[in-house]
PDB file of C-alpha atoms and ligand atoms in Angstrom:
ATOM      1  CA  MET E 439      20.552  -4.673 -30.979  1.00 75.00           C
ATOM      2  CA  LEU E 440      18.078  -3.782 -28.238  1.00 81.00           C
ATOM      3  CA  ASN E 441      17.384  -6.254 -25.484  1.00 88.00           C
ATOM      4  CA  PRO E 442      13.594  -6.529 -25.836  1.00 87.00           C
ATOM      5  CA  THR E 443      13.047  -7.269 -22.158  1.00 93.00           C
ATOM      6  CA  PHE E 444      14.205  -3.886 -20.881  1.00 96.00           C
ATOM      7  CA  GLU E 445      15.322  -1.714 -23.793  1.00 97.00           C
ATOM      8  CA  PHE E 446      12.383   0.041 -25.397  1.00 98.00           C
ATOM      9  CA  THR E 447      11.802   2.789 -27.938  1.00 98.00           C
ATOM     10  CA  ARG E 448       8.134   3.346 -27.157  1.00 98.00           C
ATOM     11  CA  ALA E 449       5.560   3.231 -24.398  1.00 98.00           C
ATOM     12  CA  ILE E 450       1.817   3.775 -24.182  1.00 99.00           C
ATOM     13  CA  THR E 451       0.209   5.404 -21.149  1.00 99.00           C
ATOM     14  CA  ARG E 452      -3.278   6.722 -20.404  1.00 98.00           C
ATOM     15  CA  ARG E 453      -4.022   9.730 -18.216  1.00 98.00           C
ATOM     16  CA  PRO E 454      -6.166   8.995 -15.127  1.00 98.00           C
ATOM     17  CA  ALA E 455      -9.858   9.872 -15.468  1.00 98.00           C
ATOM     18  CA  SER E 456     -11.930  11.986 -13.072  1.00 98.00           C
ATOM     19  CA  THR E 457     -13.792   8.782 -12.158  1.00 98.00           C
ATOM     20  CA  ILE E 458     -10.737   7.182 -10.471  1.00 97.00           C
ATOM     21  CA  ALA E 459     -12.536   7.037  -7.108  1.00 96.00           C
ATOM     22  CA  GLN E 460     -14.600   4.199  -8.607  1.00 97.00           C
ATOM     23  CA  GLY E 461     -11.465   2.182  -9.390  1.00 97.00           C
ATOM     24  CA  LEU E 462     -11.190  -1.385  -8.124  1.00 98.00           C
ATOM     25  CA  ARG E 463      -9.286  -2.128  -4.923  1.00 97.00           C
ATOM     26  CA  ALA E 464      -8.940  -5.136  -2.640  1.00 95.00           C
ATOM     27  CA  GLU E 465      -9.087  -3.055   0.510  1.00 94.00           C
ATOM     28  CA  ASP E 466     -10.429   0.443   0.994  1.00 94.00           C
ATOM     29  CA  THR E 467      -7.695   2.750   2.273  1.00 94.00           C
ATOM     30  CA  GLY E 468      -9.436   5.913   1.069  1.00 94.00           C
ATOM     31  CA  ASN E 469     -10.005   7.417  -2.342  1.00 95.00           C
ATOM     32  CA  PRO E 470      -7.132   8.594  -4.530  1.00 97.00           C
ATOM     33  CA  ASN E 471      -6.815  12.302  -5.272  1.00 97.00           C
ATOM     34  CA  LEU E 472      -7.006  13.170  -8.978  1.00 98.00           C
ATOM     35  CA  ASP E 473      -4.724  16.219  -8.836  1.00 98.00           C
ATOM     36  CA  THR E 474      -1.847  14.502  -7.089  1.00 98.00           C
ATOM     37  CA  MET E 475      -2.367  11.394  -9.206  1.00 98.00           C
ATOM     38  CA  LEU E 476      -2.098  13.474 -12.386  1.00 98.00           C
ATOM     39  CA  LYS E 477       1.132  15.051 -11.097  1.00 98.00           C
ATOM     40  CA  ALA E 478       2.611  11.641 -10.324  1.00 98.00           C
ATOM     41  CA  HIS E 479       1.472  10.366 -13.714  1.00 98.00           C
ATOM     42  CA  ALA E 480       3.185  13.295 -15.459  1.00 98.00           C
ATOM     43  CA  ALA E 481       6.395  12.544 -13.519  1.00 98.00           C
ATOM     44  CA  TYR E 482       6.155   8.903 -14.611  1.00 98.00           C
ATOM     45  CA  VAL E 483       5.760   9.880 -18.287  1.00 98.00           C
ATOM     46  CA  SER E 484       8.689  12.334 -18.001  1.00 98.00           C
ATOM     47  CA  ALA E 485      10.902   9.632 -16.538  1.00 98.00           C
ATOM     48  CA  LEU E 486      10.075   7.309 -19.459  1.00 98.00           C
ATOM     49  CA  ARG E 487      10.762  10.126 -21.947  1.00 98.00           C
ATOM     50  CA  SER E 488      14.038  11.044 -20.222  1.00 98.00           C
ATOM     51  CA  THR E 489      15.457   7.749 -21.466  1.00 98.00           C
ATOM     52  CA  GLY E 490      14.897   8.810 -25.083  1.00 98.00           C
ATOM     53  CA  ALA E 491      11.721   6.796 -25.646  1.00 98.00           C
ATOM     54  CA  GLU E 492       8.593   8.055 -27.381  1.00 98.00           C
ATOM     55  CA  VAL E 493       5.546   7.982 -25.079  1.00 98.00           C
ATOM     56  CA  ILE E 494       2.076   7.830 -26.617  1.00 98.00           C
ATOM     57  CA  GLU E 495      -0.213   9.403 -24.014  1.00 98.00           C
ATOM     58  CA  LEU E 496      -3.836   8.405 -24.451  1.00 98.00           C
ATOM     59  CA  GLU E 497      -6.808  10.438 -23.243  1.00 98.00           C
ATOM     60  CA  PRO E 498      -8.617   9.518 -20.006  1.00 98.00           C
ATOM     61  CA  LEU E 499     -11.592   7.166 -20.293  1.00 98.00           C
ATOM     62  CA  GLU E 500     -14.264   8.353 -17.896  1.00 98.00           C
ATOM     63  CA  ALA E 501     -16.261   5.127 -18.340  1.00 98.00           C
ATOM     64  CA  TYR E 502     -13.308   3.016 -17.162  1.00 98.00           C
ATOM     65  CA  PRO E 503     -11.900   4.190 -13.803  1.00 98.00           C
ATOM     66  CA  ASP E 504      -9.023   1.670 -13.980  1.00 98.00           C
ATOM     67  CA  ALA E 505      -8.034   2.440 -17.586  1.00 98.00           C
ATOM     68  CA  GLN E 506      -4.814   4.233 -16.588  1.00 98.00           C
ATOM     69  CA  PHE E 507      -3.498   0.750 -15.713  1.00 98.00           C
ATOM     70  CA  VAL E 508      -2.942   0.045 -19.418  1.00 98.00           C
ATOM     71  CA  GLU E 509      -0.579  -2.862 -18.824  1.00 98.00           C
ATOM     72  CA  ASP E 510      -3.474  -5.182 -18.106  1.00 98.00           C
ATOM     73  CA  THR E 511      -4.988  -4.750 -21.586  1.00 98.00           C
ATOM     74  CA  ALA E 512      -2.189  -6.197 -23.730  1.00 98.00           C
ATOM     75  CA  LEU E 513       1.133  -7.970 -23.974  1.00 98.00           C
ATOM     76  CA  CYS E 514       3.713  -6.397 -26.272  1.00 98.00           C
ATOM     77  CA  LEU E 515       6.330  -8.719 -27.746  1.00 98.00           C
ATOM     78  CA  PRO E 516       8.842  -8.047 -30.530  1.00 96.00           C
ATOM     79  CA  GLN E 517       6.758 -10.144 -32.975  1.00 97.00           C
ATOM     80  CA  GLY E 518       3.439  -8.441 -32.235  1.00 98.00           C
ATOM     81  CA  ALA E 519       0.931  -7.463 -29.593  1.00 98.00           C
ATOM     82  CA  ILE E 520      -1.693  -9.640 -27.934  1.00 98.00           C
ATOM     83  CA  LEU E 521      -4.902  -8.129 -26.591  1.00 99.00           C
ATOM     84  CA  MET E 522      -5.772  -9.565 -23.188  1.00 98.00           C
ATOM     85  CA  ARG E 523      -9.128 -10.581 -21.730  1.00 98.00           C
ATOM     86  CA  PRO E 524      -9.223  -9.099 -18.221  1.00 98.00           C
ATOM     87  CA  GLY E 525     -10.615 -11.153 -15.375  1.00 98.00           C
ATOM     88  CA  ALA E 526     -12.211  -8.041 -13.839  1.00 98.00           C
ATOM     89  CA  PRO E 527     -15.565  -7.636 -15.670  1.00 97.00           C
ATOM     90  CA  SER E 528     -15.496  -3.831 -15.247  1.00 98.00           C
ATOM     91  CA  ARG E 529     -12.197  -3.740 -17.171  1.00 98.00           C
ATOM     92  CA  LEU E 530     -13.093  -5.880 -20.204  1.00 98.00           C
ATOM     93  CA  GLY E 531     -14.088  -2.855 -22.306  1.00 98.00           C
ATOM     94  CA  GLU E 532     -10.667  -1.243 -21.858  1.00 98.00           C
ATOM     95  CA  VAL E 533      -9.214  -3.693 -24.357  1.00 98.00           C
ATOM     96  CA  ALA E 534     -11.226  -2.386 -27.323  1.00 98.00           C
ATOM     97  CA  GLU E 535     -10.135   1.129 -26.349  1.00 98.00           C
ATOM     98  CA  MET E 536      -6.471   0.113 -26.533  1.00 98.00           C
ATOM     99  CA  ALA E 537      -6.708  -1.974 -29.719  1.00 98.00           C
ATOM    100  CA  PRO E 538      -6.604   0.847 -32.326  1.00 98.00           C
ATOM    101  CA  THR E 539      -3.382   2.279 -30.882  1.00 98.00           C
ATOM    102  CA  LEU E 540      -1.689  -1.115 -30.937  1.00 98.00           C
ATOM    103  CA  ARG E 541      -2.871  -1.710 -34.517  1.00 98.00           C
ATOM    104  CA  VAL E 542      -1.054   1.470 -35.537  1.00 98.00           C
ATOM    105  CA  CYS E 543       2.127   0.363 -33.745  1.00 98.00           C
ATOM    106  CA  TYR E 544       2.145  -3.318 -34.797  1.00 98.00           C
ATOM    107  CA  ASP E 545       1.458  -5.235 -38.036  1.00 98.00           C
ATOM    108  CA  ASP E 546       0.454  -8.317 -36.082  1.00 98.00           C
ATOM    109  CA  VAL E 547      -2.117  -7.875 -33.307  1.00 98.00           C
ATOM    110  CA  ARG E 548      -3.674 -11.057 -31.891  1.00 98.00           C
ATOM    111  CA  GLU E 549      -6.293 -11.409 -29.208  1.00 98.00           C
ATOM    112  CA  ILE E 550      -7.248 -13.703 -26.374  1.00 98.00           C
ATOM    113  CA  THR E 551     -10.757 -14.649 -27.446  1.00 98.00           C
ATOM    114  CA  GLY E 552     -11.757 -16.657 -24.387  1.00 96.00           C
ATOM    115  CA  PRO E 553     -13.393 -18.301 -22.602  1.00 97.00           C
ATOM    116  CA  GLY E 554     -10.233 -17.839 -20.518  1.00 98.00           C
ATOM    117  CA  ARG E 555      -9.188 -14.671 -18.736  1.00 98.00           C
ATOM    118  CA  ILE E 556      -5.774 -13.099 -18.511  1.00 98.00           C
ATOM    119  CA  GLU E 557      -4.391  -9.687 -17.487  1.00 98.00           C
ATOM    120  CA  GLY E 558      -1.005  -8.210 -18.421  1.00 98.00           C
ATOM    121  CA  GLY E 559      -0.127  -7.642 -14.767  1.00 98.00           C
ATOM    122  CA  ASP E 560       0.292 -11.398 -14.412  1.00 98.00           C
ATOM    123  CA  ILE E 561       2.900 -11.648 -17.188  1.00 98.00           C
ATOM    124  CA  LEU E 562       6.654 -11.195 -16.748  1.00 98.00           C
ATOM    125  CA  VAL E 563       8.772 -11.439 -19.885  1.00 97.00           C
ATOM    126  CA  THR E 564      12.368 -12.347 -19.052  1.00 96.00           C
ATOM    127  CA  GLY E 565      15.399 -12.976 -21.221  1.00 92.00           C
ATOM    128  CA  LYS E 566      14.572 -16.659 -21.555  1.00 93.00           C
ATOM    129  CA  GLU E 567      10.828 -17.141 -21.146  1.00 97.00           C
ATOM    130  CA  ILE E 568       7.426 -15.683 -20.463  1.00 98.00           C
ATOM    131  CA  LEU E 569       6.282 -16.308 -16.891  1.00 98.00           C
ATOM    132  CA  VAL E 570       2.538 -16.134 -16.336  1.00 98.00           C
ATOM    133  CA  GLY E 571       1.084 -16.221 -12.830  1.00 98.00           C
ATOM    134  CA  ARG E 572      -2.373 -17.697 -12.379  1.00 98.00           C
ATOM    135  CA  SER E 573      -4.354 -15.396 -10.094  1.00 97.00           C
ATOM    136  CA  ASP E 574      -7.888 -14.260  -9.357  1.00 97.00           C
ATOM    137  CA  ARG E 575      -7.674 -12.411 -12.696  1.00 98.00           C
ATOM    138  CA  THR E 576      -5.815 -14.968 -14.833  1.00 98.00           C
ATOM    139  CA  ASP E 577      -7.050 -18.530 -15.245  1.00 98.00           C
ATOM    140  CA  ALA E 578      -5.689 -21.719 -16.790  1.00 98.00           C
ATOM    141  CA  ALA E 579      -7.618 -21.257 -20.045  1.00 98.00           C
ATOM    142  CA  GLY E 580      -6.311 -17.714 -20.453  1.00 98.00           C
ATOM    143  CA  VAL E 581      -2.738 -18.912 -19.906  1.00 98.00           C
ATOM    144  CA  ALA E 582      -3.245 -21.768 -22.382  1.00 98.00           C
ATOM    145  CA  GLU E 583      -4.535 -19.461 -25.096  1.00 98.00           C
ATOM    146  CA  LEU E 584      -1.599 -17.094 -24.625  1.00 98.00           C
ATOM    147  CA  ALA E 585       0.809 -20.061 -24.661  1.00 98.00           C
ATOM    148  CA  GLU E 586      -0.359 -21.024 -28.165  1.00 98.00           C
ATOM    149  CA  ILE E 587       0.334 -17.567 -29.599  1.00 98.00           C
ATOM    150  CA  ALA E 588       3.627 -17.294 -27.719  1.00 98.00           C
ATOM    151  CA  ALA E 589       4.742 -20.681 -29.103  1.00 98.00           C
ATOM    152  CA  GLU E 590       3.915 -19.593 -32.643  1.00 98.00           C
ATOM    153  CA  TRP E 591       6.199 -16.608 -32.106  1.00 98.00           C
ATOM    154  CA  GLY E 592       8.999 -18.779 -30.704  1.00 97.00           C
ATOM    155  CA  HIS E 593       8.586 -18.025 -26.991  1.00 97.00           C
ATOM    156  CA  THR E 594       8.569 -20.500 -24.143  1.00 96.00           C
ATOM    157  CA  LEU E 595       5.816 -19.837 -21.636  1.00 98.00           C
ATOM    158  CA  ARG E 596       5.835 -21.146 -18.084  1.00 98.00           C
ATOM    159  CA  GLU E 597       2.773 -21.096 -15.859  1.00 98.00           C
ATOM    160  CA  VAL E 598       3.411 -20.151 -12.244  1.00 97.00           C
ATOM    161  CA  PHE E 599       1.185 -19.072  -9.361  1.00 95.00           C
ATOM    162  CA  THR E 600       0.566 -15.657  -7.860  1.00 93.00           C
ATOM    163  CA  PRO E 601       0.471 -15.901  -4.041  1.00 91.00           C
ATOM    164  CA  GLU E 602      -2.963 -15.894  -2.382  1.00 91.00           C
ATOM    165  CA  GLY E 603      -4.186 -12.389  -1.692  1.00 92.00           C
ATOM    166  CA  VAL E 604      -1.762 -10.757  -4.163  1.00 94.00           C
ATOM    167  CA  LEU E 605      -3.530  -9.027  -7.081  1.00 96.00           C
ATOM    168  CA  HIS E 606      -1.097  -9.788  -9.897  1.00 97.00           C
ATOM    169  CA  PHE E 607       2.083 -11.821 -10.332  1.00 98.00           C
ATOM    170  CA  LYS E 608       3.987  -8.600 -11.007  1.00 98.00           C
ATOM    171  CA  THR E 609       2.587  -6.959  -7.877  1.00 97.00           C
ATOM    172  CA  ASP E 610       5.387  -8.973  -6.267  1.00 98.00           C
ATOM    173  CA  CYS E 611       8.173  -8.964  -8.862  1.00 98.00           C
ATOM    174  CA  SER E 612       9.850  -7.045 -11.671  1.00 98.00           C
ATOM    175  CA  LEU E 613      12.557  -7.631 -14.218  1.00 98.00           C
ATOM    176  CA  MET E 614      15.760  -5.677 -13.553  1.00 98.00           C
ATOM    177  CA  ASP E 615      17.755  -7.052 -16.483  1.00 96.00           C
ATOM    178  CA  ALA E 616      17.561 -10.131 -18.699  1.00 88.00           C
ATOM    179  CA  GLU E 617      18.386 -12.501 -15.844  1.00 88.00           C
ATOM    180  CA  THR E 618      17.827 -10.442 -12.687  1.00 97.00           C
ATOM    181  CA  ILE E 619      14.491 -10.250 -10.909  1.00 98.00           C
ATOM    182  CA  LEU E 620      13.436  -8.036  -8.028  1.00 98.00           C
ATOM    183  CA  ALA E 621      10.927  -9.943  -5.908  1.00 98.00           C
ATOM    184  CA  THR E 622       9.315 -10.230  -2.536  1.00 98.00           C
ATOM    185  CA  LYS E 623      10.603 -13.052  -0.380  1.00 97.00           C
ATOM    186  CA  ARG E 624       7.096 -14.586  -0.300  1.00 95.00           C
ATOM    187  CA  LEU E 625       6.985 -14.919  -4.098  1.00 96.00           C
ATOM    188  CA  ASP E 626      10.596 -16.098  -4.426  1.00 97.00           C
ATOM    189  CA  ALA E 627       9.865 -18.763  -1.788  1.00 95.00           C
ATOM    190  CA  SER E 628       7.453 -20.392  -4.251  1.00 94.00           C
ATOM    191  CA  GLY E 629      10.513 -21.444  -6.265  1.00 96.00           C
ATOM    192  CA  CYS E 630       9.335 -19.839  -9.502  1.00 97.00           C
ATOM    193  CA  PHE E 631      12.620 -17.983 -10.110  1.00 98.00           C
ATOM    194  CA  GLU E 632      15.031 -20.909 -10.009  1.00 96.00           C
ATOM    195  CA  GLY E 633      17.976 -20.173 -12.311  1.00 96.00           C
ATOM    196  CA  TYR E 634      17.588 -16.392 -12.053  1.00 97.00           C
ATOM    197  CA  ARG E 635      19.538 -13.912  -9.958  1.00 97.00           C
ATOM    198  CA  VAL E 636      16.931 -12.696  -7.483  1.00 98.00           C
ATOM    199  CA  LEU E 637      17.160  -9.479  -5.467  1.00 98.00           C
ATOM    200  CA  HIS E 638      14.757  -9.263  -2.540  1.00 98.00           C
ATOM    201  CA  VAL E 639      12.913  -6.117  -1.583  1.00 98.00           C
ATOM    202  CA  ALA E 640      13.536  -5.142   2.051  1.00 98.00           C
ATOM    203  CA  ASP E 641      11.228  -6.634   4.695  1.00 98.00           C
ATOM    204  CA  GLY E 642       8.260  -4.328   5.171  1.00 98.00           C
ATOM    205  CA  GLU E 643       8.823  -2.800   1.704  1.00 98.00           C
ATOM    206  CA  GLU E 644       6.935  -5.448  -0.279  1.00 97.00           C
ATOM    207  CA  ALA E 645       5.122  -2.789  -2.310  1.00 97.00           C
ATOM    208  CA  ALA E 646       8.481  -1.808  -3.838  1.00 98.00           C
ATOM    209  CA  ALA E 647       8.518  -5.047  -5.841  1.00 98.00           C
ATOM    210  CA  ASN E 648       6.333  -3.615  -8.596  1.00 98.00           C
ATOM    211  CA  ALA E 649       8.980  -1.611 -10.448  1.00 98.00           C
ATOM    212  CA  ILE E 650      10.044  -1.405 -14.076  1.00 98.00           C
ATOM    213  CA  ARG E 651      13.379  -1.459 -15.780  1.00 98.00           C
ATOM    214  CA  PHE E 652      13.016   0.947 -18.691  1.00 98.00           C
ATOM    215  CA  ASN E 653      16.229   1.525 -20.636  1.00 98.00           C
ATOM    216  CA  ASN E 654      18.835   3.015 -18.272  1.00 97.00           C
ATOM    217  CA  LEU E 655      16.321   3.576 -15.449  1.00 98.00           C
ATOM    218  CA  VAL E 656      14.551   1.566 -12.816  1.00 98.00           C
ATOM    219  CA  LEU E 657      11.282   3.343 -12.024  1.00 98.00           C
ATOM    220  CA  MET E 658      10.176   2.508  -8.511  1.00 98.00           C
ATOM    221  CA  ALA E 659       7.603   3.808  -6.068  1.00 98.00           C
ATOM    222  CA  ALA E 660       8.981   6.433  -3.702  1.00 98.00           C
ATOM    223  CA  GLY E 661       9.101   5.687   0.019  1.00 98.00           C
ATOM    224  CA  PHE E 662      11.052   2.436   0.083  1.00 98.00           C
ATOM    225  CA  PRO E 663      14.538   3.644   1.077  1.00 98.00           C
ATOM    226  CA  ARG E 664      16.123   0.291   1.933  1.00 98.00           C
ATOM    227  CA  THR E 665      15.120  -1.301  -1.349  1.00 98.00           C
ATOM    228  CA  ALA E 666      16.223   1.817  -3.258  1.00 98.00           C
ATOM    229  CA  GLU E 667      19.617   1.709  -1.539  1.00 98.00           C
ATOM    230  CA  MET E 668      20.014  -2.005  -2.290  1.00 98.00           C
ATOM    231  CA  LEU E 669      19.258  -1.420  -5.989  1.00 98.00           C
ATOM    232  CA  ASP E 670      21.596   1.565  -6.096  1.00 98.00           C
ATOM    233  CA  LYS E 671      24.394  -0.560  -4.612  1.00 98.00           C
ATOM    234  CA  ALA E 672      23.638  -3.251  -7.196  1.00 98.00           C
ATOM    235  CA  GLY E 673      24.376  -0.656  -9.861  1.00 97.00           C
ATOM    236  CA  PHE E 674      20.888   0.352 -11.025  1.00 98.00           C
ATOM    237  CA  GLU E 675      19.918   3.948 -11.740  1.00 98.00           C
ATOM    238  CA  ILE E 676      16.707   4.700  -9.853  1.00 98.00           C
ATOM    239  CA  ALA E 677      13.895   7.163 -10.605  1.00 98.00           C
ATOM    240  CA  GLU E 678      11.485   7.364  -7.671  1.00 98.00           C
ATOM    241  CA  ILE E 679       7.881   8.200  -8.505  1.00 98.00           C
ATOM    242  CA  ASP E 680       5.132   9.080  -6.018  1.00 98.00           C
ATOM    243  CA  ASN E 681       2.758   6.097  -6.050  1.00 98.00           C
ATOM    244  CA  THR E 682       0.543   7.125  -3.103  1.00 97.00           C
ATOM    245  CA  ASP E 683      -2.655   7.550  -5.104  1.00 97.00           C
ATOM    246  CA  CYS E 684      -2.218   4.587  -7.464  1.00 98.00           C
ATOM    247  CA  ALA E 685      -1.423   2.369  -4.473  1.00 97.00           C
ATOM    248  CA  LYS E 686      -4.943   3.058  -3.170  1.00 98.00           C
ATOM    249  CA  LEU E 687      -6.170   1.275  -6.329  1.00 98.00           C
ATOM    250  CA  ASP E 688      -3.587  -1.529  -6.046  1.00 97.00           C
ATOM    251  CA  GLY E 689      -1.629  -0.036  -8.962  1.00 97.00           C
ATOM    252  CA  GLY E 690       2.091   0.478  -9.363  1.00 97.00           C
ATOM    253  CA  MET E 691       4.891   1.230 -11.786  1.00 98.00           C
ATOM    254  CA  SER E 692       4.368  -1.598 -14.268  1.00 98.00           C
ATOM    255  CA  CYS E 693       0.597  -1.134 -14.559  1.00 98.00           C
ATOM    256  CA  LEU E 694       0.915   2.401 -15.900  1.00 98.00           C
ATOM    257  CA  SER E 695       2.490   1.585 -19.264  1.00 98.00           C
ATOM    258  CA  LEU E 696       2.832  -0.805 -22.164  1.00 98.00           C
ATOM    259  CA  ARG E 697       6.472  -0.915 -23.235  1.00 98.00           C
ATOM    260  CA  PHE E 698       7.901  -2.096 -26.561  1.00 98.00           C
TER     261      PHE E 698
HETATM  262  C1  CIR U 756      -7.417  -3.336 -10.697  1.00 91.00           C
HETATM  263  O1  CIR U 756      -7.776  -3.837  -9.630  1.00 91.00           O
HETATM  264  O2  CIR U 756      -7.570  -3.908 -11.769  1.00 91.00           O
HETATM  265  C2  CIR U 756      -6.788  -1.958 -10.670  1.00 91.00           C
HETATM  266  N1  CIR U 756      -7.367  -1.178  -9.641  1.00 91.00           N
HETATM  267  C3  CIR U 756      -5.287  -2.050 -10.487  1.00 91.00           C
HETATM  268  C4  CIR U 756      -4.587  -2.725 -11.619  1.00 91.00           C
HETATM  269  C5  CIR U 756      -3.117  -2.801 -11.437  1.00 91.00           C
HETATM  270  N2  CIR U 756      -2.492  -3.356 -12.581  1.00 91.00           N
HETATM  271  C6  CIR U 756      -1.354  -4.042 -12.590  1.00 91.00           C
HETATM  272  O3  CIR U 756      -0.835  -4.346 -11.519  1.00 91.00           O
HETATM  273  N3  CIR U 756      -0.875  -4.432 -13.742  1.00 91.00           N
END
């Protein structure tokens, strides 16, 4: 039996659009380059496929410059998928674009109807619970609405808090296996991972915390050698992906796919 928290048969991705320069970002560090972003995206999809999974690659959406960050539009659980309600107004319309694909993949597709807001980047599904970080994008009402659906499907949901100034909860953490979490020290210090085995990213390599465990691989952003070495020593098989362009839009490894 597959472990649904890190063993997957399918993933959904969306190719970056030519409008990426209009993508949201907290701080302007220059515009991403479409050509190099497409190359990195192709490498990301290949890494997912190399594990034996099927990857459904969706077409770019020119009207939604952040639409490549598909993770924020839905939560995929073994029982069904839940369409999110993004806190970023410019991203709300991405959900309807994702819905038809999820309806093909799942019999049961629910949706967060509001008034609350919630984005997939704030949700970490572990072996024992669903952790949801309140943030500038995810509010109490959004968490509460998700909690009701999760409870119906037999999941325990725990509300936690994304540190100030951090976009999403998973900007600062990732699941490595059912009970192991890779996290920044600042997020771990909040106490939200009590009872888990926590591996810290190296000081100065905080951006390495947004990784994904996908079957036999850990996909992580390239350029964080001390964290990569630590994970290697801990026994994980690493695939390093160039994240230079996505990082300019505050995106990382988890944002680029829905996994189920
Ligand atoms: C945004 O600000 O919404 C995008 N530029 C980045 C979204 C990253 N998504 C994620 O971490 N799940």
